[in-house]
Amino acid sequence: MEKILCGVDLGGTKLSAGLVNGAGQIIDKKIVYDHTAQSEDGIVKYITELVRQLLESNKVKEEDLIGIGVGFPGHVRYRDGYTITTSNLKGFKNYPLRDSIAKNFSVPVKLDNDANAQAFCEYKFGAGRGYEDLIFLTISTGIGAGIILNGKVFRGITGTAGEFGHTIVDLNSEFTCTCGNRGCLMGIACGLSLPQRFKSKIEKGVPTKLPV
Ligand SMILES: [Zn+2]
């Protein structure tokens, strides 16, 4: 059987897992939205279950996998697979996410920042094909970027290159970011900040067609 890959995208809103062939085509995927209230260990268990379900329903054996790649919505120490911090999920401060997942499987597990993983995917299979240098921007629950230089993910000295979502862009902003600061780009423009902005406008009497 052709060797395949398993990708897991642990997001601040959704958790998805997919099986992918060598050409980058998705064979099957599962998406859930009820993971965010769980603890770190609960999320590890959930990821393990999702991957096992995918393998089973597609009749794929674990040994047919090349490995499992996990994208995390926050700062990651790539070399030892620890999450450093995230403002998109509860917890995950210095948490050994890679090895916690790896102990449930017999194939290699890699953990990276989600924007880095997405940047590499665009470089390999998507809009970045044919280019050796590119920047991928993600504007989702949070905001971040992945950087590819000379065909490799650029991580920088601290491993957090491209994590620009908490750059303060408006010193007078009324919106508090999930990091606690005011005026972060994320605090103004990402998915998490939209309800705050909506509430503020409604309170100021801005008309809306939405039922409030
Ligand atoms: Zn912030």
Coordinates of N, CA and C and ligand atoms in Angstrom, one line a residue:
M1 N 0.8 -1.2 0.0 CA 0.0 0.0 0.0 C 0.9 1.3 0.0
E2 N 0.4 2.3 -0.7 CA 1.1 3.6 -0.7 C 1.2 4.1 0.7
K3 N 2.3 4.6 1.0 CA 2.5 5.3 2.4 C 1.7 6.6 2.4
I4 N 1.1 6.8 3.4 CA 0.3 8.1 3.5 C 0.7 8.9 4.8
L5 N 0.3 10.1 4.8 CA 0.6 11.0 5.9 C -0.7 11.4 6.7
C6 N -0.5 11.7 7.9 CA -1.7 12.1 8.7 C -1.4 13.6 9.2
G7 N -2.3 14.5 8.9 CA -2.1 15.8 9.4 C -3.2 16.2 10.4
V8 N -2.8 16.9 11.5 CA -3.7 17.3 12.5 C -3.6 18.9 12.6
D9 N -4.7 19.6 12.5 CA -4.7 21.0 12.7 C -5.5 21.3 14.0
L10 N -4.7 21.6 15.1 CA -5.3 21.9 16.3 C -5.6 23.4 16.3
G11 N -6.8 23.9 16.2 CA -7.1 25.3 16.1 C -7.8 25.8 17.3
G12 N -8.0 27.1 17.4 CA -8.6 27.7 18.5 C -10.2 27.6 18.3
T13 N -10.6 27.3 17.1 CA -12.1 27.1 16.9 C -12.4 25.7 16.5
K14 N -11.6 25.1 15.6 CA -11.8 23.7 15.2 C -10.6 22.9 15.3
L15 N -10.8 21.6 15.4 CA -9.8 20.6 15.5 C -10.0 19.7 14.3
S16 N -9.1 19.6 13.4 CA -9.3 18.7 12.2 C -8.1 17.8 12.0
A17 N -8.4 16.6 11.5 CA -7.4 15.6 11.2 C -7.7 15.0 9.8
G18 N -6.6 14.8 9.1 CA -6.9 14.3 7.7 C -5.8 13.3 7.3
L19 N -6.1 12.4 6.4 CA -5.2 11.5 5.8 C -4.8 12.1 4.4
V20 N -3.5 12.1 4.1 CA -3.1 12.8 2.9 C -2.1 11.8 2.1
N21 N -2.3 11.8 0.8 CA -1.3 11.0 0.0 C -0.1 11.7 -0.4
G22 N 0.8 11.1 -1.0 CA 2.1 11.7 -1.3 C 2.0 12.9 -2.2
A23 N 0.9 13.0 -3.0 CA 0.7 14.2 -3.9 C 0.1 15.3 -3.1
G24 N -0.2 15.2 -1.8 CA -0.8 16.2 -1.1 C -2.3 16.3 -1.2
Q25 N -2.9 15.2 -1.7 CA -4.4 15.2 -1.8 C -5.0 14.6 -0.5
I26 N -6.0 15.2 -0.1 CA -6.7 14.7 1.1 C -7.6 13.5 0.8
I27 N -7.3 12.4 1.5 CA -8.1 11.1 1.3 C -9.3 11.2 2.1
D28 N -9.2 11.6 3.3 CA -10.4 11.7 4.2 C -10.0 12.7 5.4
K29 N -11.1 13.3 6.0 CA -10.8 14.2 7.1 C -12.0 14.2 8.1
K30 N -11.6 14.6 9.3 CA -12.6 14.7 10.3 C -12.5 16.1 11.0
I31 N -13.6 16.8 11.2 CA -13.5 18.1 11.8 C -14.4 18.2 13.0
V32 N -13.9 18.6 14.2 CA -14.8 18.8 15.4 C -14.6 20.2 15.9
Y33 N -15.6 20.6 16.7 CA -15.5 22.0 17.2 C -15.7 22.0 18.8
D34 N -15.7 20.8 19.4 CA -16.0 20.8 20.8 C -14.8 20.4 21.6
H35 N -13.6 20.8 21.2 CA -12.4 20.5 21.9 C -11.9 21.6 22.8
T36 N -12.4 22.8 22.6 CA -11.7 24.0 23.2 C -11.8 24.1 24.7
A37 N -12.9 23.4 25.3 CA -13.1 23.5 26.7 C -12.2 22.4 27.4
Q38 N -11.6 21.5 26.7 CA -10.9 20.4 27.3 C -9.5 20.8 27.8
S39 N -8.9 20.0 28.7 CA -7.6 20.2 29.2 C -6.6 19.8 28.1
E40 N -5.3 20.0 28.4 CA -4.3 19.6 27.4 C -4.4 18.1 27.2
D41 N -4.5 17.3 28.3 CA -4.5 15.9 28.2 C -5.8 15.4 27.5
G42 N -6.9 16.1 27.7 CA -8.1 15.8 27.0 C -8.0 16.0 25.5
I43 N -7.3 17.0 25.1 CA -7.1 17.3 23.7 C -6.2 16.3 23.1
V44 N -5.2 15.8 23.8 CA -4.3 14.8 23.3 C -5.1 13.5 23.0
K45 N -6.0 13.2 24.0 CA -6.9 12.0 23.9 C -7.8 12.1 22.7
Y46 N -8.3 13.3 22.5 CA -9.3 13.6 21.4 C -8.6 13.4 20.0
I47 N -7.3 14.0 20.0 CA -6.6 13.9 18.7 C -6.3 12.4 18.4
T48 N -5.9 11.7 19.5 CA -5.6 10.2 19.3 C -6.8 9.5 18.8
E49 N -8.0 9.8 19.3 CA -9.2 9.1 18.9 C -9.5 9.5 17.5
L50 N -9.4 10.8 17.1 CA -9.7 11.2 15.7 C -8.8 10.5 14.7
V51 N -7.5 10.4 15.0 CA -6.6 9.7 14.1 C -6.9 8.3 14.0
R52 N -7.2 7.6 15.1 CA -7.6 6.2 15.1 C -8.8 5.9 14.3
Q53 N -9.8 6.8 14.5 CA -11.1 6.7 13.7 C -10.8 6.8 12.2
L54 N -10.0 7.7 11.8 CA -9.7 7.9 10.4 C -9.0 6.7 9.8
L55 N -8.0 6.2 10.6 CA -7.3 5.0 10.1 C -8.3 3.8 10.0
E56 N -9.1 3.7 10.9 CA -10.1 2.5 10.9 C -11.1 2.7 9.7
S57 N -11.7 3.9 9.6 CA -12.7 4.0 8.6 C -12.1 3.9 7.2
N58 N -10.8 4.2 7.0 CA -10.2 4.1 5.7 C -9.4 2.8 5.5
K59 N -9.5 1.9 6.5 CA -8.8 0.7 6.5 C -7.3 0.9 6.3
V60 N -6.8 1.8 7.0 CA -5.3 2.1 6.9 C -4.7 1.6 8.2
K61 N -3.6 0.9 8.1 CA -2.9 0.4 9.3 C -1.9 1.5 9.7
E62 N -1.7 1.5 11.0 CA -0.7 2.6 11.5 C 0.6 2.5 10.8
E63 N 1.1 1.3 10.5 CA 2.4 1.1 9.9 C 2.4 1.6 8.5
D64 N 1.2 1.9 7.9 CA 1.2 2.4 6.5 C 1.4 4.0 6.5
L65 N 1.4 4.5 7.7 CA 1.6 6.0 7.9 C 3.1 6.3 7.9
I66 N 3.5 7.4 7.2 CA 4.9 7.9 7.2 C 5.0 8.6 8.6
G67 N 4.0 9.3 9.0 CA 4.1 10.0 10.3 C 2.8 10.8 10.5
I68 N 2.8 11.5 11.6 CA 1.7 12.4 11.9 C 2.3 13.8 12.2
G69 N 1.7 14.8 11.5 CA 2.2 16.2 11.6 C 1.1 17.0 12.3
V70 N 1.5 17.7 13.3 CA 0.5 18.4 14.1 C 0.8 19.9 14.1
G71 N -0.2 20.7 13.7 CA -0.1 22.2 13.7 C -0.7 22.7 14.9
F72 N 0.0 23.7 15.6 CA -0.5 24.2 16.9 C -0.7 25.8 16.7
P73 N -1.8 26.3 17.3 CA -2.0 27.7 17.1 C -1.3 28.6 18.1
G74 N 0.0 28.6 18.2 CA 0.7 29.4 19.1 C 2.2 29.1 19.0
H75 N 3.0 29.5 20.0 CA 4.4 29.4 19.9 C 4.8 27.9 20.2
V76 N 5.7 27.4 19.5 CA 6.2 26.0 19.6 C 7.7 26.0 19.6
R77 N 8.3 25.1 20.5 CA 9.7 24.9 20.4 C 9.9 23.6 19.6
Y78 N 10.2 23.8 18.3 CA 10.2 22.7 17.4 C 11.2 21.6 17.8
R79 N 12.3 21.9 18.3 CA 13.4 20.9 18.5 C 12.9 19.8 19.5
D80 N 12.2 20.2 20.6 CA 11.8 19.2 21.5 C 10.2 19.0 21.6
G81 N 9.5 19.7 20.7 CA 8.1 19.4 20.6 C 7.2 20.0 21.7
Y82 N 7.7 21.0 22.4 CA 6.9 21.6 23.5 C 6.2 22.8 22.9
T83 N 4.9 23.0 23.4 CA 4.2 24.2 23.1 C 4.7 25.2 24.2
I84 N 4.9 26.5 23.8 CA 5.4 27.5 24.8 C 4.2 28.3 25.3
T85 N 3.4 28.8 24.4 CA 2.2 29.5 24.9 C 1.3 29.7 23.7
T86 N 0.0 29.9 24.0 CA -1.0 30.2 23.0 C -2.1 31.1 23.6
S87 N -2.6 32.0 22.8 CA -3.7 32.7 23.3 C -5.0 32.3 22.6
N88 N -4.9 31.2 21.9 CA -6.1 30.6 21.2 C -6.8 29.4 21.9
L89 N -6.1 28.9 22.9 CA -6.6 27.7 23.6 C -6.2 27.9 25.1
K90 N -6.9 27.2 26.0 CA -6.6 27.3 27.4 C -5.3 26.4 27.7
G91 N -4.5 26.9 28.6 CA -3.3 26.0 29.0 C -2.2 26.0 27.9
F92 N -1.6 24.9 27.8 CA -0.5 24.6 26.8 C 0.8 25.5 27.1
K93 N 1.0 25.9 28.3 CA 2.2 26.6 28.7 C 3.3 25.6 28.9
N94 N 4.3 25.6 28.1 CA 5.4 24.6 28.3 C 4.9 23.1 28.4
Y95 N 4.1 22.8 27.4 CA 3.5 21.4 27.5 C 4.1 20.5 26.4
P96 N 4.5 19.3 26.8 CA 5.1 18.4 25.8 C 4.1 17.8 24.8
L97 N 3.5 18.6 24.0 CA 2.4 18.1 23.1 C 2.9 17.0 22.1
R98 N 4.1 17.2 21.5 CA 4.5 16.2 20.5 C 4.6 14.8 21.1
D99 N 5.3 14.7 22.3 CA 5.6 13.4 22.9 C 4.3 12.8 23.5
S100 N 3.4 13.7 24.0 CA 2.2 13.2 24.6 C 1.4 12.5 23.5
I101 N 1.4 13.0 22.3 CA 0.7 12.4 21.2 C 1.5 11.1 20.7
A102 N 2.8 11.3 20.6 CA 3.6 10.2 20.1 C 3.6 9.0 20.9
K103 N 3.3 9.1 22.2 CA 3.3 7.9 23.0 C 2.1 7.0 22.7
N104 N 1.1 7.5 22.0 CA 0.0 6.7 21.6 C 0.1 6.1 20.3
F105 N 1.2 6.4 19.6 CA 1.4 5.8 18.2 C 2.8 5.3 18.0
S106 N 3.0 4.4 17.0 CA 4.3 3.8 16.8 C 5.0 4.5 15.6
V107 N 4.4 5.6 15.0 CA 5.0 6.3 13.9 C 5.5 7.7 14.4
P108 N 6.5 8.3 13.7 CA 7.0 9.6 14.2 C 5.9 10.7 14.2
V109 N 6.0 11.6 15.2 CA 5.1 12.7 15.3 C 5.9 14.0 15.2
K110 N 5.5 14.9 14.4 CA 6.2 16.2 14.4 C 5.2 17.3 14.8
L111 N 5.7 18.3 15.5 CA 4.8 19.4 16.0 C 5.4 20.7 15.5
D112 N 4.6 21.6 14.9 CA 5.1 22.9 14.5 C 4.0 23.9 14.7
N113 N 4.3 25.1 14.6 CA 3.4 26.2 14.6 C 2.5 26.1 13.4
D114 N 1.2 26.3 13.5 CA 0.3 26.1 12.4 C 0.6 26.9 11.2
A115 N 1.0 28.1 11.3 CA 1.3 29.0 10.2 C 2.5 28.4 9.4
N116 N 3.5 27.9 10.2 CA 4.7 27.3 9.6 C 4.3 26.1 8.8
A117 N 3.4 25.3 9.3 CA 3.0 24.1 8.6 C 2.2 24.5 7.3
Q118 N 1.4 25.5 7.5 CA 0.6 25.9 6.3 C 1.5 26.5 5.2
A119 N 2.5 27.3 5.7 CA 3.4 27.9 4.7 C 4.2 26.8 4.0
F120 N 4.6 25.8 4.7 CA 5.3 24.7 4.0 C 4.4 24.0 3.0
C121 N 3.2 23.8 3.4 CA 2.2 23.1 2.5 C 2.0 23.9 1.3
E122 N 1.8 25.2 1.4 CA 1.7 26.1 0.2 C 2.9 26.0 -0.7
Y123 N 4.1 26.0 0.0 CA 5.4 25.9 -0.8 C 5.4 24.6 -1.5
K124 N 5.0 23.5 -0.9 CA 5.1 22.2 -1.5 C 4.0 21.9 -2.5
F125 N 2.8 22.2 -2.2 CA 1.6 21.8 -3.0 C 0.7 22.9 -3.5
G126 N 0.9 24.1 -3.0 CA -0.1 25.1 -3.3 C 0.4 26.3 -4.0
A127 N 0.0 27.5 -3.6 CA 0.3 28.8 -4.3 C 1.8 29.1 -4.3
G128 N 2.6 28.5 -3.5 CA 4.0 28.8 -3.4 C 4.9 27.9 -4.3
R129 N 4.2 27.0 -5.0 CA 5.0 26.0 -5.8 C 5.9 26.8 -6.8
G130 N 7.1 26.4 -6.9 CA 8.0 27.1 -7.9 C 8.8 28.2 -7.3
Y131 N 8.5 28.6 -6.0 CA 9.2 29.7 -5.3 C 10.0 29.2 -4.2
E132 N 11.1 29.7 -3.9 CA 12.0 29.3 -2.8 C 11.8 30.1 -1.6
D133 N 11.2 31.3 -1.8 CA 11.0 32.2 -0.6 C 9.6 32.7 -0.6
L134 N 8.9 32.6 0.5 CA 7.6 33.1 0.6 C 7.1 33.3 2.0
I135 N 6.1 34.1 2.1 CA 5.5 34.4 3.5 C 4.0 34.0 3.4
F136 N 3.6 33.2 4.3 CA 2.2 32.8 4.3 C 1.5 33.5 5.5
L137 N 0.4 34.1 5.2 CA -0.3 34.8 6.3 C -1.6 34.1 6.7
T138 N -1.8 33.9 8.0 CA -3.1 33.3 8.4 C -3.9 34.3 9.2
I139 N -5.1 34.6 8.8 CA -6.0 35.5 9.5 C -7.2 34.6 9.8
S140 N -7.2 34.1 11.0 CA -8.2 33.1 11.4 C -8.7 33.4 12.8
T141 N -8.8 32.4 13.7 CA -9.0 32.7 15.1 C -8.0 33.7 15.6
G142 N -6.7 33.4 15.2 CA -5.6 34.3 15.5 C -5.0 34.9 14.2
I143 N -3.9 35.6 14.4 CA -3.2 36.1 13.2 C -1.7 35.7 13.3
G144 N -1.2 35.2 12.2 CA 0.3 34.8 12.3 C 0.8 34.6 10.9
A145 N 2.1 34.3 10.8 CA 2.7 34.1 9.5 C 3.7 32.9 9.6
G146 N 3.9 32.3 8.4 CA 5.0 31.3 8.3 C 5.9 31.8 7.2
I147 N 7.2 31.6 7.4 CA 8.2 32.2 6.5 C 9.0 31.0 5.9
I148 N 9.1 31.0 4.5 CA 9.9 30.0 3.9 C 11.1 30.8 3.2
L149 N 12.3 30.4 3.6 CA 13.5 31.0 2.9 C 14.4 29.9 2.4
N150 N 14.7 30.0 1.1 CA 15.6 29.0 0.5 C 14.9 27.6 0.6
G151 N 13.6 27.6 0.5 CA 12.9 26.3 0.6 C 12.8 25.6 1.9
K152 N 13.2 26.4 3.0 CA 13.1 25.8 4.3 C 12.3 26.8 5.2
V153 N 11.6 26.2 6.2 CA 10.9 27.0 7.2 C 11.9 27.8 8.0
F154 N 11.7 29.1 8.1 CA 12.6 30.0 8.8 C 11.9 30.2 10.2
R155 N 12.7 29.7 11.3 CA 12.1 29.8 12.6 C 12.6 31.0 13.5
G156 N 13.8 31.5 13.1 CA 14.4 32.5 13.9 C 15.1 32.0 15.1
I157 N 15.8 32.9 15.9 CA 16.5 32.5 17.0 C 15.7 31.9 18.1
T158 N 14.5 32.4 18.3 CA 13.6 31.9 19.4 C 12.6 30.9 18.9
G159 N 12.6 30.6 17.6 CA 11.7 29.7 17.1 C 10.3 30.3 16.8
T160 N 10.1 31.6 17.0 CA 8.8 32.1 16.9 C 8.7 33.2 15.7
A161 N 9.6 33.0 14.7 CA 9.6 34.0 13.6 C 8.2 33.9 12.9
G162 N 7.7 35.1 12.6 CA 6.4 35.2 11.9 C 5.3 35.3 12.8
E163 N 5.5 35.2 14.1 CA 4.4 35.4 15.1 C 4.2 36.9 15.3
F164 N 3.5 37.5 14.4 CA 3.4 39.0 14.5 C 2.0 39.4 15.0
G165 N 1.1 38.5 15.4 CA -0.2 38.8 15.8 C -0.4 39.8 17.0
H166 N 0.6 39.7 17.9 CA 0.6 40.6 19.1 C 1.4 41.8 18.9
T167 N 1.7 42.2 17.7 CA 2.3 43.5 17.5 C 1.3 44.6 17.8
I168 N 1.6 45.6 18.6 CA 0.7 46.6 18.9 C 0.6 47.6 17.7
V169 N -0.6 47.8 17.2 CA -0.7 48.6 16.0 C -1.6 49.8 16.3
D170 N -2.3 49.9 17.5 CA -3.1 51.0 17.8 C -3.0 51.3 19.3
L171 N -2.2 52.3 19.7 CA -1.9 52.5 21.1 C -3.2 53.0 21.8
N172 N -4.2 53.5 21.1 CA -5.4 54.0 21.7 C -6.6 53.0 21.6
S173 N -6.3 51.8 21.2 CA -7.4 50.9 21.0 C -8.2 50.6 22.3
E174 N -9.5 50.5 22.1 CA -10.4 50.2 23.2 C -10.4 48.6 23.4
F175 N -9.9 47.9 22.5 CA -10.0 46.4 22.6 C -8.8 45.7 23.2
T176 N -9.2 44.9 24.2 CA -8.1 44.1 24.9 C -7.9 42.8 24.1
C177 N -6.7 42.4 23.9 CA -6.4 41.2 23.2 C -6.4 40.0 24.2
T178 N -6.4 38.8 23.7 CA -6.4 37.6 24.6 C -5.1 37.6 25.4
C179 N -4.0 38.3 24.9 CA -2.8 38.3 25.7 C -2.8 39.3 26.8
G180 N -3.9 40.1 26.9 CA -4.0 41.1 28.0 C -3.6 42.5 27.6
N181 N -2.9 42.6 26.5 CA -2.5 44.0 26.0 C -3.6 44.6 25.2
R182 N -3.5 45.9 25.0 CA -4.5 46.6 24.2 C -3.8 47.0 22.9
G183 N -4.6 46.9 21.8 CA -4.1 47.4 20.5 C -3.3 46.5 19.7
C184 N -3.2 45.2 20.1 CA -2.6 44.2 19.3 C -3.3 44.0 18.0
L185 N -2.6 43.7 16.9 CA -3.3 43.4 15.6 C -4.4 42.4 15.8
M186 N -4.0 41.3 16.6 CA -5.0 40.3 16.9 C -6.2 40.8 17.6
G187 N -6.0 41.7 18.5 CA -7.1 42.2 19.3 C -8.0 43.1 18.5
I188 N -7.6 43.4 17.3 CA -8.5 44.3 16.5 C -9.0 43.5 15.3
A189 N -8.2 42.6 14.7 CA -8.6 42.1 13.4 C -8.8 40.6 13.3
C190 N -8.7 39.8 14.3 CA -8.8 38.3 14.1 C -10.2 37.9 14.5
G191 N -10.5 36.6 14.3 CA -11.8 36.0 14.6 C -12.2 36.2 16.0
L192 N -11.2 36.0 16.9 CA -11.5 36.1 18.4 C -12.0 37.5 18.7
S193 N -11.5 38.6 18.0 CA -11.8 39.9 18.4 C -13.1 40.4 17.8
L194 N -13.7 39.7 16.8 CA -14.9 40.2 16.2 C -16.1 40.4 17.1
P195 N -16.4 39.4 18.0 CA -17.5 39.6 18.9 C -17.3 40.9 19.8
Q196 N -16.1 41.2 20.2 CA -15.8 42.4 21.0 C -16.2 43.7 20.2
R197 N -15.7 43.7 19.0 CA -16.0 44.8 18.1 C -17.5 45.0 17.8
F198 N -18.1 43.9 17.6 CA -19.5 43.9 17.3 C -20.3 44.5 18.5
K199 N -20.0 44.0 19.7 CA -20.6 44.4 20.9 C -20.4 45.9 21.1
S200 N -19.2 46.4 20.9 CA -18.9 47.8 21.1 C -19.8 48.7 20.1
K201 N -19.9 48.2 18.9 CA -20.7 49.0 17.9 C -22.1 49.0 18.3
I202 N -22.7 47.9 18.7 CA -24.1 47.8 19.1 C -24.3 48.7 20.3
E203 N -23.4 48.7 21.2 CA -23.6 49.6 22.4 C -23.5 51.1 22.0
K204 N -22.9 51.4 20.9 CA -22.8 52.8 20.5 C -24.0 53.1 19.6
G205 N -24.9 52.1 19.4 CA -26.1 52.4 18.6 C -26.0 52.3 17.1
V206 N -24.9 51.6 16.7 CA -24.8 51.4 15.2 C -25.9 50.4 14.8
P207 N -26.7 50.8 13.7 CA -27.8 49.9 13.3 C -27.3 48.5 12.7
T208 N -28.0 47.5 13.0 CA -27.7 46.2 12.4 C -28.9 45.4 12.0
K209 N -28.8 44.5 11.0 CA -29.9 43.7 10.6 C -29.9 42.4 11.4
L210 N -28.9 42.2 12.2 CA -28.8 41.0 13.0 C -29.7 41.1 14.2
P211 N -30.4 40.0 14.6 CA -31.2 40.1 15.8 C -30.3 40.2 17.1
V212 N -30.5 41.3 17.9 CA -29.6 41.4 19.1 C -30.5 41.6 20.3
Ligands
ZN1 ZN -2.0 40.4 22.0

